[in-house]
Coordinates of C-alpha atoms and ligand atoms in Angstrom, one line a residue:
M60 CA 22.4 37.9 87.7
S61 CA 22.5 35.1 90.1
D62 CA 24.6 32.1 89.0
D63 CA 22.1 29.7 90.4
D64 CA 18.8 29.9 88.7
T65 CA 16.9 27.7 91.0
S66 CA 16.8 30.7 93.4
P67 CA 14.0 33.2 92.7
E68 CA 15.2 35.9 90.3
R69 CA 13.6 39.1 89.4
G70 CA 12.2 39.1 85.9
T71 CA 12.4 41.8 83.3
D72 CA 9.8 44.3 82.2
E73 CA 6.1 43.7 82.7
A74 CA 4.0 42.2 80.0
D75 CA 2.3 45.0 78.0
G76 CA 1.2 45.9 74.5
E77 CA -1.0 42.9 74.1
E78 CA -3.6 44.7 72.0
N79 CA -2.4 44.8 68.5
R80 CA -1.9 41.2 67.8
A81 CA -4.5 38.5 67.4
R82 CA -4.1 36.8 70.7
T83 CA -6.0 35.4 73.5
D84 CA -5.8 35.5 77.2
G85 CA -6.8 32.0 77.8
G86 CA -4.3 29.4 78.8
A87 CA -3.3 26.4 76.8
E88 CA -2.7 23.1 78.6
R89 CA -0.6 20.2 77.7
S90 CA -1.9 17.8 80.2
R91 CA -3.5 18.1 83.5
T92 CA -0.2 18.7 85.1
E93 CA -0.5 22.4 85.1
G94 CA -0.1 23.9 88.6
R95 CA 1.3 25.8 91.3
R96 CA 2.2 24.7 94.8
A97 CA 1.9 26.6 98.0
V98 CA 5.2 27.0 99.7
P99 CA 5.8 27.6 103.5
D100 CA 6.4 31.3 103.3
G101 CA 3.0 31.8 101.9
G102 CA 4.2 32.3 98.3
V103 CA 3.5 30.0 95.3
A104 CA 5.8 27.8 93.3
L105 CA 5.2 26.2 90.0
D106 CA 4.4 22.5 90.5
P107 CA 4.9 20.1 87.6
W108 CA 2.6 17.5 89.3
G109 CA 0.0 19.9 90.7
S110 CA -3.3 20.9 89.3
A111 CA -4.0 24.6 89.9
T112 CA -4.1 27.0 87.1
V113 CA -1.8 29.8 86.1
A114 CA -4.0 32.8 86.9
D115 CA -1.6 35.5 85.9
Y116 CA 1.2 35.0 83.4
R117 CA 2.8 38.3 84.4
E118 CA 3.6 36.8 87.7
L119 CA 5.8 34.3 86.0
F120 CA 8.0 37.0 84.6
E121 CA 8.3 38.8 88.0
E122 CA 8.5 35.9 90.3
F123 CA 10.4 33.3 88.3
G124 CA 12.5 35.4 85.9
I125 CA 10.9 33.9 82.8
E126 CA 11.5 36.5 80.0
E127 CA 8.8 37.8 77.7
F128 CA 8.8 36.2 74.3
E129 CA 7.6 39.3 72.6
A130 CA 10.9 41.0 73.4
I131 CA 12.9 38.5 71.4
I132 CA 10.6 37.7 68.5
D133 CA 12.4 40.0 66.1
E134 CA 15.5 37.8 66.5
V135 CA 13.7 34.7 65.4
P136 CA 14.2 34.0 61.6
E137 CA 10.7 32.7 60.8
P138 CA 8.6 32.8 63.9
H139 CA 5.9 30.1 64.2
Y140 CA 2.3 31.3 64.3
L141 CA 2.1 30.3 68.0
M142 CA 4.9 32.8 68.5
R143 CA 3.3 35.5 66.4
R144 CA 0.0 35.1 68.2
G145 CA 1.5 35.3 71.7
V146 CA 0.5 31.7 72.5
I147 CA 4.2 31.1 73.2
F148 CA 4.6 33.9 75.7
G149 CA 7.8 33.3 77.6
H150 CA 11.3 31.9 77.4
R151 CA 14.7 31.5 79.0
D152 CA 17.7 32.2 76.9
Y153 CA 15.9 31.5 73.6
G154 CA 18.2 34.0 71.9
A155 CA 21.0 31.4 71.9
V156 CA 18.8 29.0 69.9
A157 CA 17.4 31.7 67.6
R158 CA 20.9 32.9 66.8
A159 CA 22.2 29.4 66.1
L160 CA 19.2 28.7 63.7
A161 CA 19.7 32.1 62.0
N162 CA 23.4 31.3 61.4
D163 CA 22.9 27.7 60.4
E164 CA 24.8 26.6 63.4
P165 CA 24.0 23.4 65.3
A166 CA 20.9 23.7 67.6
A167 CA 18.5 21.2 69.1
A168 CA 15.0 21.0 70.4
L169 CA 13.5 18.4 72.8
S170 CA 10.3 17.8 74.6
G171 CA 8.8 14.9 76.5
F172 CA 5.3 13.5 77.0
M173 CA 3.9 11.7 79.9
P174 CA 1.8 8.9 78.5
T175 CA -1.0 9.2 81.0
G176 CA -4.0 9.4 78.6
D177 CA -4.9 10.3 75.0
P178 CA -2.9 13.0 73.3
H179 CA -5.1 16.0 72.9
I180 CA -5.1 19.4 71.3
G181 CA -3.0 20.9 74.1
H182 CA -0.3 18.4 73.3
K183 CA -0.5 19.3 69.7
L184 CA 1.0 22.7 70.6
V185 CA 4.1 21.0 71.7
F186 CA 4.2 18.6 68.8
D187 CA 4.0 21.6 66.5
E188 CA 6.7 23.4 68.3
L189 CA 9.0 20.4 67.9
I190 CA 8.2 20.0 64.2
Y191 CA 8.8 23.7 63.7
H192 CA 12.2 23.6 65.2
Q193 CA 13.0 20.5 63.1
E194 CA 12.0 22.4 60.0
Q195 CA 14.2 25.3 61.1
G196 CA 17.2 22.9 61.1
A197 CA 17.4 21.9 64.7
D198 CA 18.2 18.3 65.7
T199 CA 14.8 17.4 67.2
Y200 CA 13.9 14.9 69.9
G201 CA 10.6 13.6 71.3
L202 CA 10.5 11.3 74.2
I203 CA 8.0 9.3 76.1
A204 CA 8.3 10.0 79.9
D205 CA 7.4 6.4 80.8
L206 CA 9.4 6.4 84.0
E207 CA 7.7 9.5 85.2
A208 CA 4.2 8.2 84.3
H209 CA 4.9 5.0 86.2
S210 CA 6.5 6.5 89.3
A211 CA 4.7 9.8 89.7
R212 CA 1.3 8.9 88.2
G213 CA 1.0 5.2 89.0
L214 CA 0.3 4.0 85.5
T215 CA 0.8 0.3 84.7
W216 CA 3.3 -0.6 81.9
E217 CA 0.4 -1.9 79.9
E218 CA -1.3 1.5 79.9
I219 CA 1.9 3.2 79.2
D220 CA 2.7 1.1 76.2
E221 CA -0.7 1.9 74.7
H222 CA -0.5 5.6 75.3
A223 CA 3.1 5.8 74.1
R224 CA 2.0 4.5 70.7
D225 CA -0.7 7.1 70.5
Y226 CA 1.6 10.0 71.3
L227 CA 4.2 8.9 68.8
L228 CA 1.7 8.3 66.0
S229 CA 0.3 11.8 66.4
L230 CA 3.7 13.4 66.4
L231 CA 4.6 11.5 63.2
A232 CA 1.3 12.3 61.6
L233 CA 1.8 16.0 62.2
G234 CA 5.0 15.9 60.3
F235 CA 7.9 14.9 62.7
D236 CA 10.6 13.4 60.6
P237 CA 12.1 10.4 62.5
E238 CA 15.0 10.2 60.0
D239 CA 16.1 13.6 60.9
G240 CA 15.4 13.4 64.7
E241 CA 15.1 10.9 67.4
L242 CA 12.2 9.4 69.3
Y243 CA 12.8 7.4 72.5
R244 CA 11.3 6.2 75.7
Q245 CA 13.1 7.0 78.9
S246 CA 13.2 3.5 80.3
T247 CA 14.9 1.7 77.4
N248 CA 17.5 4.3 76.6
R249 CA 20.7 3.2 78.2
R250 CA 22.7 6.2 77.2
L251 CA 20.1 8.4 78.8
Q252 CA 20.2 6.4 82.0
D253 CA 23.9 6.6 82.2
L254 CA 23.7 10.4 81.8
A255 CA 21.0 10.6 84.5
F256 CA 23.2 8.7 86.9
E257 CA 26.1 11.1 86.3
L258 CA 23.9 14.2 86.6
G259 CA 22.5 12.8 89.9
S260 CA 25.9 13.5 91.4
N261 CA 25.1 17.2 91.0
A262 CA 21.6 17.0 92.4
R263 CA 21.0 17.2 96.1
F264 CA 17.9 16.1 98.0
A265 CA 17.7 19.5 99.6
E266 CA 17.2 21.0 96.2
F267 CA 14.4 18.5 95.4
E268 CA 12.8 19.5 98.7
S269 CA 12.8 23.2 98.0
I270 CA 12.0 23.0 94.2
Y271 CA 9.4 20.3 94.2
G272 CA 8.3 20.0 97.8
F273 CA 9.6 16.4 98.0
D274 CA 9.8 15.0 101.5
G275 CA 10.3 11.8 103.4
E276 CA 7.3 10.3 101.8
T277 CA 8.5 10.8 98.2
S278 CA 9.4 7.6 96.5
V279 CA 12.9 7.1 95.3
S280 CA 11.6 6.2 91.8
H281 CA 9.9 9.5 91.6
M282 CA 13.2 11.2 92.3
Q283 CA 14.8 9.0 89.7
S284 CA 12.3 10.2 87.2
V285 CA 13.4 13.8 87.9
V286 CA 17.1 13.1 87.3
T287 CA 16.0 11.2 84.2
Q288 CA 14.2 14.4 83.0
M289 CA 17.4 16.3 83.7
A290 CA 19.2 13.8 81.4
D291 CA 16.4 14.2 78.8
I292 CA 17.0 17.9 78.6
L293 CA 20.8 17.6 78.2
Y294 CA 20.6 14.4 76.0
P295 CA 20.7 16.4 72.6
Q296 CA 24.2 17.7 73.7
L297 CA 25.8 14.3 74.3
D298 CA 27.5 14.1 71.0
E299 CA 28.3 17.8 70.7
P300 CA 27.3 20.7 72.9
K301 CA 24.8 23.0 71.2
P302 CA 22.1 25.5 72.1
T303 CA 18.9 23.5 72.9
V304 CA 15.4 24.6 73.4
I305 CA 12.8 22.8 75.5
P306 CA 9.3 23.7 74.5
V307 CA 7.0 23.1 77.5
G308 CA 4.1 24.6 79.5
P309 CA 5.1 26.9 82.4
D310 CA 4.4 24.1 84.9
Q311 CA 7.6 22.5 83.7
D312 CA 9.7 25.5 84.5
P313 CA 11.0 24.0 87.8
H314 CA 12.6 21.2 85.8
V315 CA 14.1 23.7 83.4
R316 CA 15.6 25.8 86.2
L317 CA 17.1 22.7 87.8
S318 CA 18.5 21.4 84.6
R319 CA 20.1 24.8 83.9
D320 CA 21.6 24.8 87.3
I321 CA 22.9 21.2 87.0
A322 CA 24.3 21.9 83.5
R323 CA 26.3 24.9 84.8
K324 CA 27.6 22.8 87.7
T325 CA 29.1 20.3 85.3
R326 CA 31.1 22.9 83.5
Y327 CA 34.9 22.9 84.0
F328 CA 35.3 26.7 83.7
R329 CA 33.1 29.7 84.3
V330 CA 33.8 32.8 82.3
T331 CA 33.3 36.2 83.9
E332 CA 34.3 39.8 83.4
A333 CA 36.8 41.3 85.9
F334 CA 38.7 44.5 86.4
A335 CA 41.4 43.5 88.8
S336 CA 42.4 40.5 90.9
P337 CA 39.4 40.5 93.3
E338 CA 36.3 38.6 92.2
F339 CA 33.4 41.0 92.2
D340 CA 29.8 39.8 92.2
A341 CA 27.4 41.0 89.4
A342 CA 26.2 44.1 91.1
E343 CA 29.7 45.1 92.3
R344 CA 31.0 44.6 88.8
V345 CA 28.5 47.2 87.5
L346 CA 29.8 49.7 90.0
V347 CA 33.4 49.0 89.3
G348 CA 32.7 49.2 85.5
R349 CA 31.2 52.6 86.1
A350 CA 34.3 53.7 88.0
Y351 CA 36.5 52.5 85.2
D352 CA 34.5 54.3 82.6
R353 CA 34.9 57.5 84.5
R354 CA 38.6 57.1 85.3
E355 CA 39.4 60.4 83.7
E356 CA 37.7 62.1 86.6
W357 CA 39.6 60.5 89.4
A358 CA 42.8 58.7 88.2
E359 CA 46.1 60.4 88.6
D360 CA 47.1 58.7 85.3
P361 CA 44.1 57.5 83.3
E362 CA 46.3 55.1 81.5
T363 CA 47.0 53.3 84.7
P364 CA 44.0 53.9 87.0
R365 CA 44.6 52.5 90.5
C366 CA 42.2 50.4 92.5
E367 CA 42.5 52.4 95.7
D368 CA 41.7 55.7 93.9
A369 CA 38.7 54.0 92.3
A370 CA 37.7 53.0 95.8
A371 CA 37.9 56.6 97.1
W372 CA 35.8 57.8 94.2
L373 CA 33.2 55.1 94.4
A374 CA 32.7 55.6 98.1
E375 CA 31.5 59.1 97.4
A376 CA 29.8 58.7 94.0
D377 CA 26.1 58.8 93.3
V378 CA 24.8 55.3 92.7
D379 CA 21.4 54.0 91.7
A380 CA 19.4 52.8 94.7
E381 CA 19.4 49.2 93.4
F382 CA 23.2 49.1 93.6
E383 CA 23.5 50.8 96.9
S384 CA 23.8 47.6 98.8
A385 CA 26.7 46.5 96.6
R386 CA 28.7 49.6 97.2
A387 CA 30.4 48.7 100.5
G388 CA 31.7 45.4 99.2
A389 CA 33.0 46.9 96.0
V390 CA 34.8 49.7 97.8
E391 CA 36.4 47.3 100.3
K392 CA 37.7 44.9 97.6
L393 CA 39.1 47.8 95.6
E394 CA 40.8 49.2 98.8
N395 CA 42.4 45.8 99.4
A396 CA 43.7 45.7 95.9
G397 CA 45.6 49.0 96.7
M398 CA 47.9 50.2 93.9
E399 CA 46.9 47.4 91.5
P400 CA 45.8 48.9 88.2
L401 CA 42.2 48.7 87.3
R402 CA 42.0 47.0 83.9
P403 CA 39.2 45.2 82.2
R404 CA 39.8 41.5 81.4
T405 CA 38.0 38.3 80.8
R406 CA 38.4 35.7 83.5
F407 CA 38.2 31.9 83.4
L408 CA 37.4 30.5 86.8
D409 CA 38.3 26.9 87.4
R410 CA 35.3 25.1 88.7
N411 CA 35.8 21.4 88.0
A412 CA 38.8 21.2 85.8
D413 CA 41.5 18.7 86.6
E414 CA 45.1 19.7 86.3
D415 CA 45.5 18.6 82.7
A416 CA 42.4 20.6 81.6
F417 CA 43.6 23.7 83.5
E418 CA 47.0 23.4 81.9
A419 CA 45.4 23.0 78.5
L420 CA 43.4 26.1 79.0
I421 CA 46.5 28.1 80.0
E422 CA 48.1 27.0 76.8
A423 CA 45.1 27.8 74.7
V424 CA 44.5 31.4 75.9
P425 CA 46.0 33.6 73.2
G426 CA 48.0 36.8 73.8
E427 CA 48.5 38.6 77.1
K428 CA 47.2 36.6 80.1
R429 CA 47.8 36.2 83.8
V430 CA 47.6 32.8 85.5
F431 CA 46.6 32.4 89.1
D432 CA 45.9 29.4 91.3
A433 CA 42.3 28.9 90.2
H434 CA 41.8 31.4 87.5
I435 CA 43.2 32.8 84.3
D436 CA 42.8 36.4 83.2
S437 CA 42.9 37.2 79.5
F438 CA 43.4 40.7 78.2
E439 CA 42.6 39.9 74.6
L440 CA 39.6 37.6 74.4
D441 CA 36.1 39.0 74.7
R442 CA 33.6 37.2 76.7
E443 CA 32.0 35.3 73.8
D444 CA 35.3 34.0 72.4
A445 CA 36.3 33.1 75.9
E446 CA 33.2 31.0 76.4
E447 CA 33.8 29.2 73.2
L448 CA 37.4 28.5 74.1
A449 CA 36.5 27.3 77.5
R450 CA 34.0 24.9 76.0
E451 CA 36.4 23.6 73.4
V452 CA 39.1 22.9 76.0
E453 CA 36.5 21.2 78.3
V454 CA 35.3 18.9 75.5
D455 CA 38.8 18.1 74.4
N456 CA 39.6 17.1 78.0
G457 CA 36.7 14.7 78.6
G458 CA 34.0 17.1 79.7
F459 CA 30.5 17.6 78.3
G460 CA 30.8 21.3 77.7
F461 CA 27.0 21.8 78.0
Y462 CA 25.3 24.9 76.9
T463 CA 22.8 26.0 79.5
P464 CA 19.5 24.7 78.1
S465 CA 16.9 27.2 76.9
S466 CA 13.2 27.0 77.0
I467 CA 10.0 28.4 75.6
Y468 CA 6.6 28.4 77.3
H469 CA 3.1 28.3 75.8
R470 CA -0.1 29.3 77.4
F471 CA -2.4 26.6 78.7
M472 CA -5.6 26.2 76.7
T473 CA -8.9 27.0 78.2
G474 CA -11.3 24.1 78.5
L475 CA -14.2 24.0 76.1
T476 CA -16.5 24.0 79.0
G477 CA -14.7 27.0 80.6
G478 CA -12.2 26.6 83.4
K479 CA -9.2 24.5 82.6
M480 CA -8.8 22.0 79.9
S481 CA -8.4 18.7 81.6
S482 CA -7.8 15.2 80.3
S483 CA -10.1 13.9 83.0
I484 CA -13.1 16.1 82.0
E485 CA -14.3 14.6 78.6
A486 CA -16.1 17.7 77.3
S487 CA -13.4 20.1 78.3
H488 CA -10.9 18.8 75.7
I489 CA -10.7 17.4 72.3
S490 CA -8.5 14.3 72.0
L491 CA -6.6 13.8 68.8
L492 CA -8.3 10.4 68.8
D493 CA -11.9 11.7 69.1
D494 CA -14.2 10.7 66.4
P495 CA -14.5 13.7 64.0
E496 CA -18.2 13.9 64.7
E497 CA -17.6 13.9 68.4
G498 CA -15.1 16.7 67.9
Y499 CA -17.7 18.6 65.9
D500 CA -20.2 18.2 68.7
K501 CA -17.8 19.3 71.5
V502 CA -17.1 22.5 69.7
K503 CA -20.8 23.1 69.0
S504 CA -21.5 22.8 72.7
A505 CA -18.5 24.8 73.9
T506 CA -19.0 27.9 76.0
T507 CA -18.2 31.2 74.3
G508 CA -17.4 34.8 75.1
G509 CA -20.7 35.8 73.5
R510 CA -23.3 38.1 74.9
E511 CA -26.7 37.0 76.2
T512 CA -28.6 38.0 73.0
A513 CA -27.8 38.5 69.4
D514 CA -28.8 42.1 69.6
K515 CA -26.4 42.8 72.5
Q516 CA -23.6 40.9 70.6
R517 CA -24.2 43.2 67.5
E518 CA -24.1 46.2 69.8
L519 CA -21.2 45.4 72.1
G520 CA -19.3 42.8 70.2
G521 CA -18.2 39.4 71.6
K522 CA -15.5 38.8 74.1
A523 CA -13.0 37.0 71.9
D524 CA -10.3 37.3 74.6
E525 CA -12.4 35.2 76.9
C526 CA -13.7 32.8 74.4
P527 CA -12.5 29.1 74.2
V528 CA -13.8 29.0 70.6
Y529 CA -11.7 31.9 69.6
E530 CA -8.8 30.1 71.2
L531 CA -9.4 27.1 69.0
Y532 CA -9.0 29.4 65.9
A533 CA -5.9 31.1 67.2
Y534 CA -4.2 28.0 68.6
L535 CA -5.1 25.5 65.9
L536 CA -7.9 26.0 63.3
A537 CA -6.5 29.1 61.6
N538 CA -3.2 27.3 61.2
D539 CA -0.6 29.6 59.6
D540 CA -3.2 32.0 58.3
D541 CA -2.8 35.1 60.5
G542 CA -5.3 37.0 58.3
F543 CA -8.0 34.5 59.1
A544 CA -7.3 34.5 62.8
E545 CA -7.4 38.3 62.9
E546 CA -10.6 38.4 60.8
V547 CA -12.4 36.1 63.3
Y548 CA -11.1 38.3 66.1
E549 CA -12.1 41.6 64.5
E550 CA -15.5 40.4 63.4
C551 CA -16.2 39.0 66.9
V552 CA -15.3 42.1 68.9
G553 CA -16.8 44.3 66.2
G554 CA -20.2 42.6 66.6
E555 CA -20.4 41.3 63.0
R556 CA -19.9 37.7 64.1
L557 CA -22.4 35.8 66.0
C558 CA -21.6 32.7 68.1
G559 CA -23.9 30.2 66.4
G560 CA -22.3 30.7 63.0
C561 CA -18.8 31.1 64.5
K562 CA -19.1 27.8 66.3
E563 CA -20.5 26.0 63.3
Q564 CA -17.5 27.2 61.3
A565 CA -15.1 26.1 64.0
A566 CA -16.8 22.8 64.5
T567 CA -16.6 22.0 60.8
L568 CA -12.9 22.9 60.7
M569 CA -12.3 20.7 63.8
R570 CA -14.1 17.8 62.1
E571 CA -11.9 18.2 59.1
F572 CA -8.8 18.5 61.1
L573 CA -9.5 15.3 63.1
A574 CA -10.5 13.3 60.0
D575 CA -7.3 14.4 58.3
H576 CA -5.1 13.8 61.3
Q577 CA -6.5 10.4 61.9
E578 CA -5.9 9.4 58.3
K579 CA -2.3 10.5 58.7
R580 CA -2.0 8.6 61.9
E581 CA -2.8 5.4 60.0
E582 CA -0.2 6.2 57.4
A583 CA 2.3 6.8 60.2
E584 CA 1.8 3.3 61.5
E585 CA 4.3 2.0 59.1
L586 CA 6.9 4.7 60.0
L587 CA 6.5 3.8 63.6
A588 CA 6.9 0.1 63.0
D589 CA 10.2 0.9 61.3
L590 CA 11.5 2.8 64.3
D591 CA 13.9 1.2 66.8
I592 CA 11.6 1.8 69.7
D593 CA 10.2 -0.9 72.0
L594 CA 6.4 -0.4 72.4
D595 CA 5.8 -3.5 74.3
V596 CA 7.8 -3.4 77.5
D597 CA 4.8 -4.7 79.3
G598 CA 5.6 -8.2 78.0
S599 CA 8.9 -8.3 79.8
R600 CA 8.5 -6.0 82.8
R601 CA 6.8 -6.5 86.1
G602 CA 5.6 -3.3 87.6
I603 CA 5.0 -1.9 91.0
P604 CA 3.5 1.4 90.1
G605 CA 4.0 4.2 92.5
D606 CA 0.9 5.7 94.1
E607 CA 1.9 9.3 94.3
E608 CA -0.2 12.0 92.9
Ligands
LIG817 N1 7.6 16.1 82.9 C1 7.0 16.2 81.6 C2 5.5 16.2 81.8 O1 5.0 16.2 82.8 C3 7.5 15.2 80.7 C4 9.0 15.3 80.4 C5 9.9 14.3 80.7 C6 9.7 16.3 79.7 N2 11.1 14.7 80.2 C7 11.0 15.9 79.6 C8 9.3 17.5 79.1 C9 12.0 16.7 79.0 C10 10.3 18.3 78.5 C11 11.6 17.9 78.5 O2 4.8 16.1 80.8
SF4_818 FE1 -16.4 33.4 70.6 FE2 -17.0 33.3 68.0 FE3 -18.8 34.0 69.8 FE4 -16.8 35.6 69.3 S1 -18.4 35.1 67.9 S2 -17.5 35.1 71.3 S3 -15.2 34.1 68.9 S4 -17.9 32.0 69.6

């Protein structure tokens, strides 16, 4: 796999097998920031500040290398209902976080909110994802992306202060425990800003151009908000490196990819697998590994297989089409290595280590090893132990030792009026601050996946998969009760459930949810007042909001 994940990668298998779980095809949305951007070669890119919709989630696997969540759910100790119902559909490296949680090892979760309007039921997905990880034992962080709202959305500090309060109150009301986690706003967090500055050394304008489409018109403050987000994502690892998950909508994936890339660039050492002194790329390594496994067939002495003999074998061997292009390079490197024995090993490549750190690593590698100018080969450590040792030595010698951050992606919610859920279209979304009666009314007037007449509905069943009301059940109203969500689904598609009654039930549940949530928000006021977070920067800050959209 490519070391640099900002370049397009091929994904894994296609999404399939969607039938047997209560799930919907709609998209969930966390704000109006969902979008894709056209790029010069005619393709598309995910755009965190754009406004288009994600038409096909499968494309995200194929085009961007996001992995299917379904493939990993069995490794998650107690999967959240949003995971079980396929609302969380994709991830990068979530296995690292799942394993840490399962083994009671340190892990963290962090997400951020741009305070551009009222928090709504799309944001609730992310609040719930954070709280879930907190309950599972992760150090959990929630942040207010005020720098981004000011520079990329042009909000005034007064507006930002007001919305920031509202996001935090809802997060607390839903169960976030501030004693056991941290809430902050970007602009007042000095440690964060220091980290952002350091990470900026590893971010190039050319990358911003290709990832975000930034150009000569982009304000420097907007760019600063991007490095700040990179710092947000790595902030949980400042005291101690640990697997960290960033729950977000897929529109945020460009930020995730860039942060993964930057995190890797800060590392002192890179651990790879090798077979001889040459450095093989990933595809070449597969071929050389195959040659090694079949050494009985070609080595004069299989105890000491020689590189040049492997080269001769590999030049003639049958290889899968996908590796054909790697063959010539592998053969050439093996030929150049001549009589050198082919022997598996774990390699530490020096990337950013100073002399002391490199020396310290040489010392620390146990057992048989070979030391070169800029790498060390170990014949005893496996890859995982080597990773751990490299991180330890890095941290002991003044480095960060970051784990490459992980992410999970949830679907965007469909608007109640059909189309996308948007903060700017009142009737399309339900704000967490909506009067409960208003919430009731909005659900009552939502579009549905129902048929034209009741008779047809009884005959053909409703289209739950295309119904925003069903989504409300699956994403929110059914809560942890899978049986209930499935019952609604089955009754709908089986023609036993008619839209009038179904909406009445959903609207009533929504009214109850909003009333209860708002009561809890009032109780959370006190918690919020006790937190060390400045919610009145407007009093002390003069603003020049950016005007970019
Ligand atoms: N860019 C995010 C948004 O548009 C907000 C954000 C800032 C964020 N920092 C973050 C999200 C870190 C996840 C992690 O809403
Ligand atoms: Fe949607 Fe309910 Fe009608 Fe089915 S019965 S289409 S879930 S509103």
